[in-house]
Coordinates of C-alpha atoms in Angstrom, one line a residue:
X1 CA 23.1 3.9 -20.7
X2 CA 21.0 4.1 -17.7
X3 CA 19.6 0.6 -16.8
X4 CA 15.8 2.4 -17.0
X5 CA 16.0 4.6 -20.0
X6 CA 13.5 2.5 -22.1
X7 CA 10.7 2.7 -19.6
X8 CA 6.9 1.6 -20.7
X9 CA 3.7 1.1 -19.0
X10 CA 1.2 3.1 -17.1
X11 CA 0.0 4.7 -14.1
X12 CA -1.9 2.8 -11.7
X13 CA -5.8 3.6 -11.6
X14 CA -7.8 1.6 -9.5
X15 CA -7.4 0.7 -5.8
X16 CA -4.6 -1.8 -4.6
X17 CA -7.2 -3.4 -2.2
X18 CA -8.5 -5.3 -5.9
X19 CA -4.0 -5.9 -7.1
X20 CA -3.1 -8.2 -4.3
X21 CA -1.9 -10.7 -7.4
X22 CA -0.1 -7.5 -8.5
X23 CA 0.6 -6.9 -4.8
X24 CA 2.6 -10.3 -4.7
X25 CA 4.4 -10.2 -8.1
X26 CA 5.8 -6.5 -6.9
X27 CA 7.0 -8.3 -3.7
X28 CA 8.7 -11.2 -5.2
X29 CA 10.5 -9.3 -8.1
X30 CA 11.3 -6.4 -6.2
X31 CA 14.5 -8.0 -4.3
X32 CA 15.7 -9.0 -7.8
X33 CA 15.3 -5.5 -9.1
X34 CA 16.5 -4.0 -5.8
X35 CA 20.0 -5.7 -6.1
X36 CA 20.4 -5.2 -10.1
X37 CA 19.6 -1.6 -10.5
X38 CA 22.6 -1.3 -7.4
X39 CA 24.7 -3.3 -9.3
X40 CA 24.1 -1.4 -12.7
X41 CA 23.9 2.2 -11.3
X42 CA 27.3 1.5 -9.9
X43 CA 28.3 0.4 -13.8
X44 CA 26.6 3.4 -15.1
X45 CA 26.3 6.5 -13.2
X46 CA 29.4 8.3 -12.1
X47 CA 28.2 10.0 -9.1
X48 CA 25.1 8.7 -7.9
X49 CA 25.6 8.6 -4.1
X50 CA 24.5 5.0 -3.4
X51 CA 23.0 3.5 -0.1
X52 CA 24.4 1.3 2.5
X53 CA 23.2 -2.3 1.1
X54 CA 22.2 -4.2 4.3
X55 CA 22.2 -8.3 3.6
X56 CA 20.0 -9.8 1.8
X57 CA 17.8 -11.0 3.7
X58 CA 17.2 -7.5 5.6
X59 CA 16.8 -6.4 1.9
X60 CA 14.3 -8.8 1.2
X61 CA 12.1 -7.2 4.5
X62 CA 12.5 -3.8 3.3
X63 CA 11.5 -4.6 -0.5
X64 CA 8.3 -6.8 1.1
X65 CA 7.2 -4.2 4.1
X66 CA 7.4 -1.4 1.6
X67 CA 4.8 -3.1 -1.0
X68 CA 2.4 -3.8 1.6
X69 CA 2.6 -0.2 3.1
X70 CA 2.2 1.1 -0.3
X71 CA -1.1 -1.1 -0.5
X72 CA -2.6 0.2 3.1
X73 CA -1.7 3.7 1.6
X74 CA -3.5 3.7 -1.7
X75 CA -7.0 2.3 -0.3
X76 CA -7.0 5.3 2.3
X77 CA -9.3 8.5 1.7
X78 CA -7.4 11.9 1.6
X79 CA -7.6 15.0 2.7
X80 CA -6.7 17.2 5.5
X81 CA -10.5 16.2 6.8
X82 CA -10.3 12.6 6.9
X83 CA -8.8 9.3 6.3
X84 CA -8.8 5.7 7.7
X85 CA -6.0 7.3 10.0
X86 CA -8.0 10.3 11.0
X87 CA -6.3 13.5 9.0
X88 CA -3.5 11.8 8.4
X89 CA -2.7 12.2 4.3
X90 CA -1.7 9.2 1.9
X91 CA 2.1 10.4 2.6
X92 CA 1.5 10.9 6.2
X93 CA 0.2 7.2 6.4
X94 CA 3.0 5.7 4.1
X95 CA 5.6 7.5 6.6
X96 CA 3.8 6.3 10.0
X97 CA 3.5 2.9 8.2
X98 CA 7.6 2.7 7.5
X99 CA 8.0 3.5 11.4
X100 CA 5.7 0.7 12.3
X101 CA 7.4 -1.5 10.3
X102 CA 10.6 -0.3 11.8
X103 CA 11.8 0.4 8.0
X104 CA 12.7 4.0 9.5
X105 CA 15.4 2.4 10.9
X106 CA 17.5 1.0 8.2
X107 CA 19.2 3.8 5.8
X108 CA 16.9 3.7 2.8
X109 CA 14.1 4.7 4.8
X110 CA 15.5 7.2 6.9
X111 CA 16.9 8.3 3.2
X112 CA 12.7 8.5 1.9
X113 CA 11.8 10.6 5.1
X114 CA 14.7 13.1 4.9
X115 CA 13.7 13.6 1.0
X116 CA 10.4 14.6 1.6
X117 CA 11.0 16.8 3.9
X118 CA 14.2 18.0 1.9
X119 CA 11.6 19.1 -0.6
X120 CA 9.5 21.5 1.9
X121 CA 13.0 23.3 2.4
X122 CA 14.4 23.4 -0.9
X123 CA 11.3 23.7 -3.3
X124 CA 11.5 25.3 -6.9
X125 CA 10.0 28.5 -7.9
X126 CA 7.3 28.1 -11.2
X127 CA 4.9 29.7 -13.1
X128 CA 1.9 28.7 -13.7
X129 CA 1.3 26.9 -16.2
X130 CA 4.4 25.1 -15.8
X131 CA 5.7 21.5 -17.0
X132 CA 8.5 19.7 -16.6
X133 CA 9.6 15.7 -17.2
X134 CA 12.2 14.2 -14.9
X135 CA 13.4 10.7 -13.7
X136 CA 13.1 8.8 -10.3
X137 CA 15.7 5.9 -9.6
X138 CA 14.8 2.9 -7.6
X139 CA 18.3 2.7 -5.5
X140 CA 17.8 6.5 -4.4
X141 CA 14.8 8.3 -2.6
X142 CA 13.1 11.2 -4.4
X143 CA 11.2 13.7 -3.6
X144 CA 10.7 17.0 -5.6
X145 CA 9.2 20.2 -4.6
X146 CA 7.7 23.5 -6.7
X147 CA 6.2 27.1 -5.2
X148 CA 3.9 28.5 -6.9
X149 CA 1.6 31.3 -6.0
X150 CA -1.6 31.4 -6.5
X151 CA -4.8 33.9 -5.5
X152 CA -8.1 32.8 -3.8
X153 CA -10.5 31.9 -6.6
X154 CA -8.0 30.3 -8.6
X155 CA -8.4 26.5 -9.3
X156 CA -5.3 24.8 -9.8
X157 CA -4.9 21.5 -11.5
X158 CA -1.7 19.8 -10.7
X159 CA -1.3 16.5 -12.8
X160 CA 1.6 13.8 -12.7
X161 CA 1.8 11.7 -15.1
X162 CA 4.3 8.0 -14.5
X163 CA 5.8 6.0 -16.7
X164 CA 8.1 3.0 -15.7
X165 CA 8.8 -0.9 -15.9
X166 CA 6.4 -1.6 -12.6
X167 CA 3.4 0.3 -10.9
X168 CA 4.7 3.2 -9.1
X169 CA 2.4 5.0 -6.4
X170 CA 3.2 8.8 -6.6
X171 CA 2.4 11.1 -3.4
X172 CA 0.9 14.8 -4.2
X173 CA 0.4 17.1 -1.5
X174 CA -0.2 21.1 -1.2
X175 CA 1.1 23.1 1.2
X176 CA 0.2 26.9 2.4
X177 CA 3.3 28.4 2.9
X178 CA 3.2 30.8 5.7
X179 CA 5.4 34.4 6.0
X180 CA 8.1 32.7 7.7
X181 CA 7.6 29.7 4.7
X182 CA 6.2 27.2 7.4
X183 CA 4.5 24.4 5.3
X184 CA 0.7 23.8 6.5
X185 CA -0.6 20.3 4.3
X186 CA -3.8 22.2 2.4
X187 CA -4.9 19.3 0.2
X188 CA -3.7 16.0 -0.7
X189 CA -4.1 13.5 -4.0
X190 CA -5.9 10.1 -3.3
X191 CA -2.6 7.7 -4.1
X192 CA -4.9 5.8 -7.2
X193 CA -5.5 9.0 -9.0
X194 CA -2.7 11.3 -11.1
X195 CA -4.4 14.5 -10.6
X196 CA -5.4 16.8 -8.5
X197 CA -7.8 19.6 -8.6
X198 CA -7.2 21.9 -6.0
X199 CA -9.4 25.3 -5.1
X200 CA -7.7 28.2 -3.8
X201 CA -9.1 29.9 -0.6
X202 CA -6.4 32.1 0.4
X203 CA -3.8 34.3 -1.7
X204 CA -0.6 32.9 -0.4
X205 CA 2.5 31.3 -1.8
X206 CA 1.5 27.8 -2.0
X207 CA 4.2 24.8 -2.5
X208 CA 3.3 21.4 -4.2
X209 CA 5.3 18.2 -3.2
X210 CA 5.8 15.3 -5.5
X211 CA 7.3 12.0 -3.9
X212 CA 7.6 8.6 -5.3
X213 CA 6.8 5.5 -2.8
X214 CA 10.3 3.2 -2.2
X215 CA 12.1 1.2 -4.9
X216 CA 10.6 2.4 -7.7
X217 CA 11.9 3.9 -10.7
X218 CA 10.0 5.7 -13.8
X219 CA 9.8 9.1 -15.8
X220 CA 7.3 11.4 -14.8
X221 CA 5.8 14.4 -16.0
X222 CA 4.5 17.1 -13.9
X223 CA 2.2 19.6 -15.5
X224 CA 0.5 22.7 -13.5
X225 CA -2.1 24.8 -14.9
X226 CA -5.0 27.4 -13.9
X227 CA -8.5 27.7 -14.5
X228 CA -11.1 29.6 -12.3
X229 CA -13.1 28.6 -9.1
X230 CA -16.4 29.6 -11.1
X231 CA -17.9 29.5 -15.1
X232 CA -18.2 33.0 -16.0
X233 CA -21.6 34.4 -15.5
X234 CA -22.5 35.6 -19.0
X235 CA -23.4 34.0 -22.2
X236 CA -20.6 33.7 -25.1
X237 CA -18.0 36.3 -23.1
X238 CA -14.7 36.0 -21.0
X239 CA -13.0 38.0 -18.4
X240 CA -11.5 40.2 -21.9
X241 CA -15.1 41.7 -21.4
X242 CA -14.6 43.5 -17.6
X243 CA -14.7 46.6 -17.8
X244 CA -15.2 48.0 -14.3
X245 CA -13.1 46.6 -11.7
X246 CA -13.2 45.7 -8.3
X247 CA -12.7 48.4 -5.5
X248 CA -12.8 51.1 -7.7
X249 CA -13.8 54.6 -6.5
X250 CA -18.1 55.1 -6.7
X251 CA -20.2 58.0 -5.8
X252 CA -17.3 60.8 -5.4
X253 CA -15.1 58.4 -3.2
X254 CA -17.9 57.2 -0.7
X255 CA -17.7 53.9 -1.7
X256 CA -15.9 51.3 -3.7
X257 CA -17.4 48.9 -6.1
X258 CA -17.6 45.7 -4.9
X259 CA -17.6 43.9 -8.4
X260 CA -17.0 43.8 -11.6
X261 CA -19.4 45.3 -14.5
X262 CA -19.5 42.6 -17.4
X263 CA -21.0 44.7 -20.7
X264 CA -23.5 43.1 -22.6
X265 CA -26.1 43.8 -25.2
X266 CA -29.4 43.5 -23.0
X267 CA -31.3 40.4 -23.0
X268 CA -27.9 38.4 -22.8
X269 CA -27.9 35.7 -20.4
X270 CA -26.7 35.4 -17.2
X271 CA -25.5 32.5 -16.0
X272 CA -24.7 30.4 -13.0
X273 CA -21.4 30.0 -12.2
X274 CA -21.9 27.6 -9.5
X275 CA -24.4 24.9 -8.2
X276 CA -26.5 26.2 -5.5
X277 CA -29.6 27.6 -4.6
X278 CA -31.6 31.0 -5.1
X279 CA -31.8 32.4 -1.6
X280 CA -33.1 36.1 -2.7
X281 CA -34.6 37.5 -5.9
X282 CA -35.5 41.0 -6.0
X283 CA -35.1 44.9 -6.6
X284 CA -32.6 47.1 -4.3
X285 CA -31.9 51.3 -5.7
X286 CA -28.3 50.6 -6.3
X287 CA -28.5 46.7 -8.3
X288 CA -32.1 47.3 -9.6
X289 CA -33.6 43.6 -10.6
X290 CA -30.9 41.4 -8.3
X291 CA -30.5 37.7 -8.1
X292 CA -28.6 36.2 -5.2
X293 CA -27.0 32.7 -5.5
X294 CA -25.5 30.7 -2.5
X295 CA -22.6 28.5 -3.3
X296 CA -22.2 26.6 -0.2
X297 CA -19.3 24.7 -1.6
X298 CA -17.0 27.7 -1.7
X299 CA -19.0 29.3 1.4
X300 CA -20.1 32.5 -0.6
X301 CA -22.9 33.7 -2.4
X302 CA -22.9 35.3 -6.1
X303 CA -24.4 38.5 -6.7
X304 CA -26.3 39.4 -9.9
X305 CA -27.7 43.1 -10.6
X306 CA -29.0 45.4 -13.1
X307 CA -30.7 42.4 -14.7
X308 CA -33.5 43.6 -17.4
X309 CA -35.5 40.5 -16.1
X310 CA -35.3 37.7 -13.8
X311 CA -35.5 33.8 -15.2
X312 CA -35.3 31.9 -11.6
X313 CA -37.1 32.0 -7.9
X314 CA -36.5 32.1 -4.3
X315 CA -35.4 28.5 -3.5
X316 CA -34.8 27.0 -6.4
X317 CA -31.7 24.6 -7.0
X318 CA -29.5 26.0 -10.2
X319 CA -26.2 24.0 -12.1
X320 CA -23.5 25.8 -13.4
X321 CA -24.9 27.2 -17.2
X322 CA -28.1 27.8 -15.7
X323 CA -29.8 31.1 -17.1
X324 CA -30.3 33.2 -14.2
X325 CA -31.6 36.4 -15.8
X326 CA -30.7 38.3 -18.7
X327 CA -28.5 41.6 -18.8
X328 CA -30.2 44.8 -18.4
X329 CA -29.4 48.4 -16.7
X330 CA -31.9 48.1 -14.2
X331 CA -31.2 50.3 -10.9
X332 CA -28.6 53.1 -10.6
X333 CA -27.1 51.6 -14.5
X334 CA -30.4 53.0 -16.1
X335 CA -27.8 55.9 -17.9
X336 CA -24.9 53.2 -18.7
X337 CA -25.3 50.4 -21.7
X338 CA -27.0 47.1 -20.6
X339 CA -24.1 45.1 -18.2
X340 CA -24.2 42.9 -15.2
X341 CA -22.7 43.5 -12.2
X342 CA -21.4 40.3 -11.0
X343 CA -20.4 39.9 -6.9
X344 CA -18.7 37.8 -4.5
X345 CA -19.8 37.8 -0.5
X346 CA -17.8 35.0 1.4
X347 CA -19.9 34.3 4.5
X348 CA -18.6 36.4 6.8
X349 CA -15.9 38.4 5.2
X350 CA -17.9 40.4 3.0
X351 CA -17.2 41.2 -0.6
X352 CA -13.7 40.3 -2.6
X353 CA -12.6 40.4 -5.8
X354 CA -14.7 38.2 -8.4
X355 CA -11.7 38.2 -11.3
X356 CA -9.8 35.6 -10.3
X357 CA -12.9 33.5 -9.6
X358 CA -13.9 34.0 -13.2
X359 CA -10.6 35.2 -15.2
X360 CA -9.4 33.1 -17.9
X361 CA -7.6 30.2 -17.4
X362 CA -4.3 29.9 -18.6
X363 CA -4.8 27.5 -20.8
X364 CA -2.2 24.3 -21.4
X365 CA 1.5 24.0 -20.1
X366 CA 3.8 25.5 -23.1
X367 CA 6.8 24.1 -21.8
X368 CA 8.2 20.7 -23.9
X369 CA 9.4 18.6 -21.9
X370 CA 13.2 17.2 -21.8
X371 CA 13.6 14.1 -24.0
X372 CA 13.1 10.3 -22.4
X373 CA 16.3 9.4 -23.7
X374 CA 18.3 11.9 -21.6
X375 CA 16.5 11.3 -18.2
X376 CA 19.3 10.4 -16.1
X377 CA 22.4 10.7 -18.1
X378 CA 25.6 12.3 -16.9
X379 CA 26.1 15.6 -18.5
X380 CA 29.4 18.3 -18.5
X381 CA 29.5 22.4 -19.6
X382 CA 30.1 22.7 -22.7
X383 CA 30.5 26.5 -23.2
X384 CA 33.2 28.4 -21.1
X385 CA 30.9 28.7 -17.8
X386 CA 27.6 28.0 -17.2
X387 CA 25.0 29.4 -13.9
X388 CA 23.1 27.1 -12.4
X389 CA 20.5 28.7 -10.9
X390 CA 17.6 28.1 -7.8
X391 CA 14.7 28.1 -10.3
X392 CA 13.8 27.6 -14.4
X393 CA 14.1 31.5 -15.2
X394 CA 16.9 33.6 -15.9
X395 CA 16.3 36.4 -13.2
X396 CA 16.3 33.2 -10.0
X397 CA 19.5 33.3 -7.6
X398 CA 22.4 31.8 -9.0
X399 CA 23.5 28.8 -6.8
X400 CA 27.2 28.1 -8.7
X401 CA 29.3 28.9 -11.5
X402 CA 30.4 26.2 -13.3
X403 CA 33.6 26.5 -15.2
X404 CA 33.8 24.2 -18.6
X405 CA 33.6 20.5 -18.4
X406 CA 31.9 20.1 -14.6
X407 CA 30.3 17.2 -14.4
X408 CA 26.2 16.8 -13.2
X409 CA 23.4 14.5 -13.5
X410 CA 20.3 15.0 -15.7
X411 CA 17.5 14.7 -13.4
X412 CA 14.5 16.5 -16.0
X413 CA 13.6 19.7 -17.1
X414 CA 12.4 21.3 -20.3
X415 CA 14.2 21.7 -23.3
X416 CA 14.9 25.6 -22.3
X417 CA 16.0 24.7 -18.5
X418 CA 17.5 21.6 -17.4
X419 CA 17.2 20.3 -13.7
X420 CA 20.5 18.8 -12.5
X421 CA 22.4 17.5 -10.0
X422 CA 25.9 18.7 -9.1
X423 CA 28.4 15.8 -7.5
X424 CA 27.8 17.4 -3.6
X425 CA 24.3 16.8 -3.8
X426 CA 22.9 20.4 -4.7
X427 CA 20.6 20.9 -7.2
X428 CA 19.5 23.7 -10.2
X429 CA 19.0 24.7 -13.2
X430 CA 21.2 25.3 -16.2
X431 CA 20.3 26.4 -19.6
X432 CA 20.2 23.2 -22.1
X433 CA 22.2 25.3 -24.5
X434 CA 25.4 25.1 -22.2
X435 CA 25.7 21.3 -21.3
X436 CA 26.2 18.5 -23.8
X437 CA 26.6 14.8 -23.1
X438 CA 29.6 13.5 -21.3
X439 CA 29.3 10.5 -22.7
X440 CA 32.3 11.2 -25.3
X441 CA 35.2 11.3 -23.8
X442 CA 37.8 14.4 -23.2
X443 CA 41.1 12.9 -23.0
X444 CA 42.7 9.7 -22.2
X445 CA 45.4 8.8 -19.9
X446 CA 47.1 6.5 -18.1
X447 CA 47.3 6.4 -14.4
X448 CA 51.1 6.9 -12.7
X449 CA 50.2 4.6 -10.0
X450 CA 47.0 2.6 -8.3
X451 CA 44.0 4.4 -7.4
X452 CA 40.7 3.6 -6.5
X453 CA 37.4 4.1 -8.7
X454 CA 34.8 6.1 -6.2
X455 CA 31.3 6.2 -6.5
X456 CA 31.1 9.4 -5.8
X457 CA 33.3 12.7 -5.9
X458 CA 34.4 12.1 -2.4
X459 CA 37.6 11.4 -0.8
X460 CA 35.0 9.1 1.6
X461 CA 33.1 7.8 -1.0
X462 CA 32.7 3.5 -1.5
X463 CA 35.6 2.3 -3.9
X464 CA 34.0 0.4 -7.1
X465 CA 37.1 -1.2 -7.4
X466 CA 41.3 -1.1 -7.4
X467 CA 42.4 0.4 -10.5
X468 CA 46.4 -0.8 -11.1
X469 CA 49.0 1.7 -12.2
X470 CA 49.1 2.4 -15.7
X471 CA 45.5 1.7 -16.5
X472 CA 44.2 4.2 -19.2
X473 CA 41.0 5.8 -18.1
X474 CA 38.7 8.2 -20.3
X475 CA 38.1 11.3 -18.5
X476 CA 34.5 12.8 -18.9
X477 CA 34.0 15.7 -16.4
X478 CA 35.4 17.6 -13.7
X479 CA 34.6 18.4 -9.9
X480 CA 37.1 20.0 -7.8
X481 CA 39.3 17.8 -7.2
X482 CA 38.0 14.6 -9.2
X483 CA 37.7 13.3 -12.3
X484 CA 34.9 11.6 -13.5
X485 CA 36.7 8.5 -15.6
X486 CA 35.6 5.4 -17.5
X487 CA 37.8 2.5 -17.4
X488 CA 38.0 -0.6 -19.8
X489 CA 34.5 -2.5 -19.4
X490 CA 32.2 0.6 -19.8
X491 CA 32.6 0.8 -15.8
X492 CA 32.7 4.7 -14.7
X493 CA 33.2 6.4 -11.6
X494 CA 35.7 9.0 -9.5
X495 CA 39.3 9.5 -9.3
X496 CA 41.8 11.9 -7.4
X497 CA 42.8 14.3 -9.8
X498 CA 46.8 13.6 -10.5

């Protein structure tokens, strides 16, 4: 068993600037936690890689410098546009704060940098809505990272939820990835809050990075969905009610429509689908009774034509709901049915497309995510091979074959499409239906002569301990060359293949 499967508690709400009690406690158990989970990963896991354990007293500076940076990080504002350390993000801070404190030095912090930015390189392709659960181990920096794209007008709500024995302070930070997949930091989570809601102003692959301060451990559960930028501009309807699309051909080909037509019976209301200001209400030939809105949050204004009548005046402040008008055919519509035409001018760009500003979200994740219990665990292929693959659908790259009985590590997932890691620190995605457990053992044999137990599958790897000839071992899984073995004591770990 892993020493956190039964993990309970909550994630942190409020500022650490009002915890320093909690502050304290975190520093004077952490040490104690910091040498037992090494002690019991190496009891319980047969490849996790661990790190270099300095004395421990250096231990005890790492465990107490890395609590007080995590309480300077969470009390900072976020945000590309500002901070206590000018744009510097909750992540950027924790990172400058390690290097102050010289933690960048020793190998578990070098180890929390190099995962971070391990997860800008090596991210996982989603769709949205996606969710998955996985586990994050004190002993061993994490850091995770997912691409998703996404349009301009989309709203994206990216929301980690943490579980574990202590307080854990999770980073979240967006990235706009560029064509050569150059990360540019968009928009950052305040460290006290679990969620993020992020607007979308450029159609671009965009990548989301989730990273875990030092020595913590806990389950999370990362959940992505959509919902648009703006509330849809007529009473009782959705998006399913477009019928007239954006850039579409008008007036023999001499222009394009630079909306979309929303049908209607007339006298429906039209709403506001933002909070802002009437800065023009009047007639033109083309939009008839016209009502423009300025949305200076999203630096655009919303366009409303072909109203029978108008319900608002020039100047006045509107909230999203807010009847602007009602739907009529007024202007060149006077030969279709009653519709609005509804329009989006960003200041200085002109018109764009309004459906992904008003489309229907995508409602909640469908994905169930991978059981508590199996967070963690050491798992073989049960069927002949297995794929593992660069992301959770069966069209992604391939990344190995596995033949039966290879050995990996559980690190989350869904109950579909299990995220694991294979013993030479890669990591994919297999299909749940082609793994099992390797709890149970494959075979049982003796050993013709003395060998040493490895933490890892690695002719370099630490030796547990001196295994005389003739000890039975329990073999679990294969990689390459190794055996993944458990000896008397419930100890596992790595042996030369014989």
């Amino acid at each position: 068993m892993h020493p956190h499967k039964k993990i309970s508690g909550s994630w942190p709400t409020i500022c650490p600037i009002s915890r320093f009690a909690d502050i304290a406690k975190r520093i004077s158990h952490s040490f104690y936690v910091y040498e037992t989970l090494r002690l019991q990963a190496v009891n319980s896991r047969g490849f996790t890689s661990l790190p270099n354990f300095s004395p421990m007293k250096r231990s005890f500076q790492v465990v107490v410098a890395a609590a007080l940076i995590t309480l300077v990080a969470a009390c900072t504002s976020t945000g590309p546009a500002g901070g206590l350390f000018q744009s510097a993000s909750p992540h950027e801070q924790y990172e400058r704060s390690l290097t102050d404190a010289k933690l960048n030095r020793t190998a578990l912090g070098r180890d929390w940098v190099a995962a971070g930015e391990r997860a800008l390189r090596d991210s996982i392709k989603i769709s949205v809505p996606y969710r998955e659960s996985g586990y994050f181990a004190a002993n061993r920096p994490f850091a995770v990272g997912y691409r998703v794209s996404a349009q301009r007008g989309d709203r994206l709500v990216i929301r980690v939820e943490v579980q574990g024995q202590q307080e854990a302070s999770v980073f979240i930070d967006v990235f706009a990835l560029d064509e050569r997949n150059q990360p540019d930091r968009a928009i950052s989570a305040k460290v006290d809050t679990n969620i993020l809601n992020w607007d979308v102003r450029r159609t671009q692959t965009h990548l989301i990075r989730i990273q875990p301060e030092l020595l913590r451990s806990g389950r999370y559960t990362l959940t992505v969905t959509r919902e648009p930028v703006l509330s849809f501009p007529v009473k009782g309807l959705d998006s399913r009610q477009i019928s007239s699309y954006f850039g579409v051909p008008r007036d023999g080909g001499k222009r394009r429509h630079e909306g979309v037509d929303i049908f209607a019976p007339r006298g429906t209301p039209a709403l506001a689908g933002a909070n802002g200001v009437i800065s023009r209400v009047g007639v033109n030939q083309l939009g008839g009774n016209v009502v423009f809105l300025s949305d200076n949050a999203h630096n655009q204004n919303l366009y409303y034509a072909h109203l029978d009548r108008w319900n608002v005046t020039d100047g006045q402040r509107v909230s999203v709901g807010d009847t602007i008008g009602f739907v009529g055919n007024t202007g060149n519509a006077r030969t279709t049915s009653p519709h609005l035409h509804f329009g989006i001018y960003t200041f200085g760009e002109g018109a764009v497309d309004p459906l992904p500003y008003i489309r229907r979200g995508t409602g909640p994740a469908r994905q169930d995510p991978l059981a508590e219990s199996r967070l963690g665990d050491s798992v073989r292929v049960s069927a002949t091979r297995t794929l593992v693959r660069l992301a959770p659908h069966s069209d992604a790259p391939v990344v190995q074959e596995l033949p039966r009985s290879s050995a990996m590590i559980l690190l989350g997932g869904t109950t579909v499409w299990l995220r694991v890691e294979l013993p030479d620190g890669r990591i994919g995605y297999v299909t749940n239906s082609t793994v099992e457990s390797a709890q149970k053992s494959l075979r049982r044999v003796p050993l013709p002569r003395p060998t040493d137990l490895l933490d890892a599958a690695n002719s370099r790897a630490a030796i547990i301990q001196e295994l005389p000839g003739n000890t039975v071992v329990e073999v679990l899984a294969l990689a390459g060359d190794f055996q993944l073995v458990r000896v008397v004591g419930g100890v596992t770990g790595w042996i030369m293949r014989t």
